[in-house]
N, C-alpha and C. Protein backbone atom coordinates (compact mmCIF):
# COMPACT_ATOMS: atom_id res chain seq x y z
N MET A 1 47.36 59.19 3.76
CA MET A 1 46.74 59.49 5.02
C MET A 1 45.91 60.77 4.86
N ILE A 2 44.73 60.75 5.45
CA ILE A 2 43.81 61.89 5.39
C ILE A 2 43.71 62.50 6.78
N GLY A 3 43.79 63.82 6.84
CA GLY A 3 43.55 64.55 8.08
C GLY A 3 42.17 65.16 8.04
N MET A 4 41.38 64.93 9.07
CA MET A 4 40.01 65.47 9.15
C MET A 4 39.93 66.37 10.37
N SER A 5 39.81 67.68 10.13
CA SER A 5 39.78 68.65 11.22
C SER A 5 38.39 69.25 11.34
N GLN A 6 37.67 68.85 12.37
CA GLN A 6 36.33 69.39 12.62
C GLN A 6 36.44 70.62 13.52
N ALA A 7 35.59 71.61 13.27
CA ALA A 7 35.53 72.80 14.12
C ALA A 7 35.08 72.43 15.53
N ASN A 8 34.21 71.44 15.61
CA ASN A 8 33.73 70.95 16.90
C ASN A 8 33.05 69.61 16.68
N LEU A 9 32.80 68.93 17.78
CA LEU A 9 32.03 67.69 17.72
C LEU A 9 30.80 67.79 18.62
N VAL A 10 30.34 69.02 18.83
CA VAL A 10 29.14 69.26 19.63
C VAL A 10 27.90 68.92 18.81
N GLU A 11 27.95 69.20 17.53
CA GLU A 11 26.81 68.95 16.65
C GLU A 11 26.81 67.47 16.24
N PRO A 12 25.73 66.76 16.50
CA PRO A 12 25.68 65.32 16.22
C PRO A 12 25.99 64.95 14.77
N TRP A 13 25.63 65.80 13.82
CA TRP A 13 25.87 65.46 12.42
C TRP A 13 27.36 65.38 12.12
N ARG A 14 28.18 66.14 12.87
CA ARG A 14 29.63 66.06 12.67
C ARG A 14 30.18 64.72 13.16
N VAL A 15 29.68 64.25 14.27
CA VAL A 15 30.09 62.95 14.80
C VAL A 15 29.71 61.85 13.81
N THR A 16 28.50 61.94 13.28
CA THR A 16 28.04 60.97 12.28
C THR A 16 28.91 61.02 11.04
N MET A 17 29.26 62.23 10.60
CA MET A 17 30.12 62.37 9.42
C MET A 17 31.47 61.68 9.66
N ASN A 18 32.06 61.89 10.82
CA ASN A 18 33.34 61.25 11.12
C ASN A 18 33.21 59.73 11.07
N ARG A 19 32.11 59.20 11.63
CA ARG A 19 31.89 57.75 11.59
C ARG A 19 31.78 57.24 10.16
N GLU A 20 31.06 57.99 9.33
CA GLU A 20 30.89 57.59 7.92
C GLU A 20 32.21 57.64 7.17
N ILE A 21 33.00 58.67 7.40
CA ILE A 21 34.32 58.77 6.75
C ILE A 21 35.19 57.60 7.18
N GLN A 22 35.19 57.29 8.48
CA GLN A 22 35.98 56.16 8.97
C GLN A 22 35.52 54.85 8.37
N ALA A 23 34.21 54.67 8.26
CA ALA A 23 33.66 53.43 7.67
C ALA A 23 34.08 53.28 6.22
N GLU A 24 34.03 54.36 5.47
CA GLU A 24 34.45 54.30 4.06
C GLU A 24 35.95 54.06 3.94
N ALA A 25 36.73 54.72 4.77
CA ALA A 25 38.19 54.54 4.72
C ALA A 25 38.58 53.11 5.09
N ALA A 26 37.82 52.48 5.96
CA ALA A 26 38.12 51.11 6.40
C ALA A 26 38.03 50.10 5.26
N LYS A 27 37.38 50.48 4.19
CA LYS A 27 37.26 49.59 3.03
C LYS A 27 38.57 49.47 2.25
N TYR A 28 39.53 50.31 2.57
CA TYR A 28 40.81 50.33 1.86
C TYR A 28 41.94 50.09 2.85
N ALA A 29 42.66 49.02 2.65
CA ALA A 29 43.70 48.61 3.60
C ALA A 29 44.77 49.66 3.81
N ASP A 30 45.08 50.43 2.78
CA ASP A 30 46.17 51.39 2.89
C ASP A 30 45.71 52.81 3.23
N MET A 31 44.45 52.98 3.60
CA MET A 31 43.94 54.32 3.91
C MET A 31 43.80 54.50 5.41
N ARG A 32 44.33 55.60 5.88
CA ARG A 32 44.25 55.94 7.30
C ARG A 32 43.69 57.35 7.42
N VAL A 33 42.78 57.56 8.36
CA VAL A 33 42.22 58.89 8.61
C VAL A 33 42.53 59.27 10.06
N VAL A 34 43.06 60.48 10.23
CA VAL A 34 43.33 61.00 11.56
C VAL A 34 42.33 62.14 11.80
N PHE A 35 41.54 62.02 12.87
CA PHE A 35 40.50 62.99 13.18
C PHE A 35 40.96 63.92 14.30
N THR A 36 40.59 65.20 14.18
CA THR A 36 40.82 66.14 15.27
C THR A 36 39.54 66.93 15.54
N ASP A 37 39.41 67.39 16.76
CA ASP A 37 38.27 68.20 17.20
C ASP A 37 38.83 69.50 17.75
N ALA A 38 38.54 70.61 17.07
CA ALA A 38 39.06 71.91 17.50
C ALA A 38 38.35 72.45 18.74
N GLU A 39 37.27 71.81 19.13
CA GLU A 39 36.53 72.22 20.33
C GLU A 39 36.14 73.70 20.27
N GLN A 40 35.80 74.16 19.07
CA GLN A 40 35.38 75.54 18.80
C GLN A 40 36.47 76.56 19.11
N SER A 41 37.72 76.14 19.01
CA SER A 41 38.86 77.03 19.25
C SER A 41 39.71 77.11 17.98
N SER A 42 39.81 78.30 17.42
CA SER A 42 40.64 78.46 16.21
C SER A 42 42.10 78.20 16.52
N LYS A 43 42.55 78.62 17.69
CA LYS A 43 43.95 78.38 18.08
C LYS A 43 44.24 76.88 18.12
N LYS A 44 43.33 76.11 18.72
CA LYS A 44 43.52 74.66 18.77
C LYS A 44 43.47 74.06 17.38
N GLN A 45 42.55 74.55 16.54
CA GLN A 45 42.44 74.00 15.19
C GLN A 45 43.71 74.27 14.38
N ILE A 46 44.28 75.45 14.53
CA ILE A 46 45.53 75.75 13.83
C ILE A 46 46.62 74.78 14.28
N ASN A 47 46.73 74.56 15.58
CA ASN A 47 47.72 73.60 16.10
C ASN A 47 47.43 72.18 15.62
N ASP A 48 46.15 71.80 15.63
CA ASP A 48 45.78 70.47 15.14
C ASP A 48 46.22 70.27 13.70
N VAL A 49 45.96 71.26 12.87
CA VAL A 49 46.28 71.16 11.44
C VAL A 49 47.80 71.11 11.24
N LYS A 50 48.53 71.89 11.99
CA LYS A 50 50.00 71.85 11.89
C LYS A 50 50.51 70.46 12.29
N ASN A 51 49.91 69.87 13.32
CA ASN A 51 50.30 68.52 13.74
C ASN A 51 49.96 67.49 12.67
N LEU A 52 48.80 67.64 12.03
CA LEU A 52 48.44 66.73 10.94
C LEU A 52 49.45 66.82 9.81
N MET A 53 49.85 68.02 9.48
CA MET A 53 50.85 68.20 8.41
C MET A 53 52.17 67.55 8.81
N ALA A 54 52.56 67.69 10.06
CA ALA A 54 53.80 67.08 10.54
C ALA A 54 53.73 65.55 10.48
N GLU A 55 52.52 65.00 10.60
CA GLU A 55 52.34 63.55 10.49
C GLU A 55 52.41 63.07 9.05
N GLY A 56 52.35 64.00 8.10
CA GLY A 56 52.50 63.63 6.69
C GLY A 56 51.21 63.33 5.96
N ILE A 57 50.13 64.02 6.30
CA ILE A 57 48.87 63.77 5.60
C ILE A 57 49.00 64.11 4.12
N ASP A 58 48.20 63.43 3.31
CA ASP A 58 48.18 63.64 1.86
C ASP A 58 46.98 64.47 1.42
N LEU A 59 46.00 64.61 2.30
CA LEU A 59 44.77 65.36 2.03
C LEU A 59 44.26 65.90 3.35
N LEU A 60 43.83 67.18 3.34
CA LEU A 60 43.21 67.77 4.52
C LEU A 60 41.74 68.05 4.22
N ILE A 61 40.87 67.56 5.09
CA ILE A 61 39.45 67.93 5.06
C ILE A 61 39.23 68.75 6.32
N ILE A 62 38.72 69.98 6.15
CA ILE A 62 38.60 70.87 7.29
C ILE A 62 37.30 71.64 7.27
N SER A 63 36.69 71.71 8.44
CA SER A 63 35.55 72.60 8.67
C SER A 63 36.08 73.72 9.56
N PRO A 64 36.43 74.86 8.96
CA PRO A 64 37.10 75.92 9.72
C PRO A 64 36.23 76.49 10.84
N ASN A 65 36.84 76.67 11.99
CA ASN A 65 36.13 77.29 13.11
C ASN A 65 35.82 78.75 12.81
N GLU A 66 36.79 79.49 12.28
CA GLU A 66 36.62 80.90 11.91
C GLU A 66 37.36 81.16 10.60
N ALA A 67 36.67 81.74 9.65
CA ALA A 67 37.28 81.99 8.34
C ALA A 67 38.51 82.89 8.45
N ASP A 68 38.41 83.99 9.16
CA ASP A 68 39.52 84.95 9.20
C ASP A 68 40.79 84.35 9.79
N ARG A 69 40.66 83.57 10.84
CA ARG A 69 41.84 82.99 11.49
C ARG A 69 42.41 81.81 10.72
N LEU A 70 41.56 81.03 10.06
CA LEU A 70 42.02 79.81 9.40
C LEU A 70 42.41 80.01 7.95
N THR A 71 41.95 81.07 7.30
CA THR A 71 42.23 81.27 5.87
C THR A 71 43.71 81.20 5.55
N PRO A 72 44.59 81.97 6.22
CA PRO A 72 46.00 81.90 5.84
C PRO A 72 46.62 80.52 6.03
N VAL A 73 46.20 79.82 7.06
CA VAL A 73 46.73 78.48 7.33
C VAL A 73 46.29 77.52 6.23
N ILE A 74 45.02 77.56 5.89
CA ILE A 74 44.49 76.68 4.84
C ILE A 74 45.14 76.98 3.50
N GLN A 75 45.29 78.25 3.18
CA GLN A 75 45.91 78.62 1.90
C GLN A 75 47.35 78.14 1.82
N GLN A 76 48.06 78.21 2.93
CA GLN A 76 49.45 77.73 2.95
C GLN A 76 49.49 76.21 2.74
N ILE A 77 48.61 75.49 3.38
CA ILE A 77 48.57 74.04 3.23
C ILE A 77 48.19 73.66 1.80
N TYR A 78 47.27 74.41 1.22
CA TYR A 78 46.80 74.14 -0.15
C TYR A 78 47.95 74.21 -1.16
N ARG A 79 48.97 74.96 -0.86
CA ARG A 79 50.14 75.02 -1.75
C ARG A 79 50.92 73.71 -1.74
N GLN A 80 50.66 72.86 -0.73
CA GLN A 80 51.41 71.62 -0.58
C GLN A 80 50.59 70.36 -0.87
N ILE A 81 49.32 70.37 -0.44
CA ILE A 81 48.46 69.19 -0.62
C ILE A 81 47.04 69.65 -0.94
N PRO A 82 46.20 68.75 -1.46
CA PRO A 82 44.79 69.11 -1.67
C PRO A 82 44.08 69.37 -0.34
N VAL A 83 43.15 70.34 -0.39
CA VAL A 83 42.38 70.71 0.80
C VAL A 83 40.90 70.77 0.42
N ILE A 84 40.08 70.04 1.17
CA ILE A 84 38.63 70.12 1.02
C ILE A 84 38.10 70.91 2.21
N VAL A 85 37.45 72.03 1.91
CA VAL A 85 36.84 72.86 2.95
C VAL A 85 35.38 72.43 3.06
N LEU A 86 34.96 72.16 4.27
CA LEU A 86 33.66 71.55 4.52
C LEU A 86 32.78 72.45 5.38
N ASP A 87 31.57 72.65 4.95
CA ASP A 87 30.52 73.33 5.71
C ASP A 87 30.73 74.84 5.83
N ARG A 88 31.84 75.27 6.34
CA ARG A 88 32.13 76.69 6.55
C ARG A 88 33.24 77.11 5.61
N SER A 89 33.00 78.13 4.82
CA SER A 89 33.98 78.55 3.83
C SER A 89 35.09 79.39 4.48
N ILE A 90 36.11 79.69 3.68
CA ILE A 90 37.17 80.60 4.09
C ILE A 90 37.12 81.81 3.16
N ASN A 91 37.99 82.77 3.43
CA ASN A 91 38.08 83.96 2.59
C ASN A 91 38.91 83.63 1.35
N GLY A 92 38.39 83.89 0.19
CA GLY A 92 39.13 83.60 -1.04
C GLY A 92 38.92 82.17 -1.49
N TYR A 93 39.81 81.74 -2.38
CA TYR A 93 39.64 80.43 -3.01
C TYR A 93 40.91 79.57 -2.90
N GLY A 94 41.58 79.61 -1.79
CA GLY A 94 42.80 78.83 -1.61
C GLY A 94 42.53 77.44 -1.10
N TYR A 95 41.79 76.64 -1.88
CA TYR A 95 41.47 75.27 -1.51
C TYR A 95 41.10 74.50 -2.77
N SER A 96 41.03 73.20 -2.68
CA SER A 96 40.71 72.36 -3.84
C SER A 96 39.22 72.26 -4.10
N LEU A 97 38.42 72.17 -3.03
CA LEU A 97 36.99 71.92 -3.16
C LEU A 97 36.27 72.43 -1.92
N PHE A 98 35.09 73.03 -2.12
CA PHE A 98 34.23 73.42 -1.01
C PHE A 98 32.96 72.59 -1.07
N ILE A 99 32.60 71.98 0.05
CA ILE A 99 31.35 71.23 0.17
C ILE A 99 30.53 71.91 1.25
N GLY A 100 29.42 72.50 0.86
CA GLY A 100 28.58 73.18 1.82
C GLY A 100 27.44 73.88 1.13
N SER A 101 26.64 74.53 1.92
CA SER A 101 25.48 75.23 1.36
C SER A 101 25.77 76.72 1.24
N ASP A 102 24.98 77.39 0.44
CA ASP A 102 25.06 78.84 0.28
C ASP A 102 24.01 79.44 1.20
N ASN A 103 24.40 79.71 2.44
CA ASN A 103 23.45 80.17 3.45
C ASN A 103 22.83 81.52 3.11
N GLU A 104 23.59 82.39 2.45
CA GLU A 104 23.03 83.68 2.04
C GLU A 104 21.88 83.48 1.06
N ARG A 105 22.10 82.63 0.09
CA ARG A 105 21.05 82.37 -0.90
C ARG A 105 19.84 81.69 -0.25
N ILE A 106 20.10 80.77 0.65
CA ILE A 106 19.01 80.11 1.36
C ILE A 106 18.19 81.15 2.12
N GLY A 107 18.88 82.08 2.78
CA GLY A 107 18.19 83.14 3.52
C GLY A 107 17.35 84.03 2.62
N GLU A 108 17.91 84.37 1.45
CA GLU A 108 17.16 85.19 0.49
C GLU A 108 15.89 84.48 0.05
N GLN A 109 16.02 83.21 -0.28
CA GLN A 109 14.86 82.45 -0.74
C GLN A 109 13.84 82.26 0.37
N ALA A 110 14.31 82.07 1.58
CA ALA A 110 13.39 81.90 2.71
C ALA A 110 12.63 83.20 3.01
N GLY A 111 13.28 84.34 2.71
CA GLY A 111 12.67 85.63 2.98
C GLY A 111 11.66 86.07 1.94
N ARG A 112 11.48 85.32 0.89
CA ARG A 112 10.53 85.69 -0.17
C ARG A 112 9.12 85.36 0.19
C-alpha cells in the first residue's frame, strides 16, 4: 500500500498527479494508494501521515507543506519505510528519493 500526502490540492497539477498515480496503480491488482490532502496545514499533514502509517503503508510519497515542521516526521518514517519527497524538499537527507526542481538554480539562471 502506498500513502500519498499532498500539501494541498489547490494547484491543478497536483490533482492531475493524483489521477495519474491512481491510473498507474490500477494496473496492478495488489496495489492500493491512499491519498490525503493537507489543505496547506502542516498540523493536518502530520496527522494524515501518522494515520497512513497506522494503516500500514509500505511507501510514503509526500509533498511537505513546510520543511521545518515536516522534517522530523519524515525522517522518523524513513527509518521504517521508503519515503519519496516530492516537489518541496525537507531539511537534510532523511528520505529515499527527492523528485523536484532546484528553484535556487533556476532563479540564478533566470537572473543572468
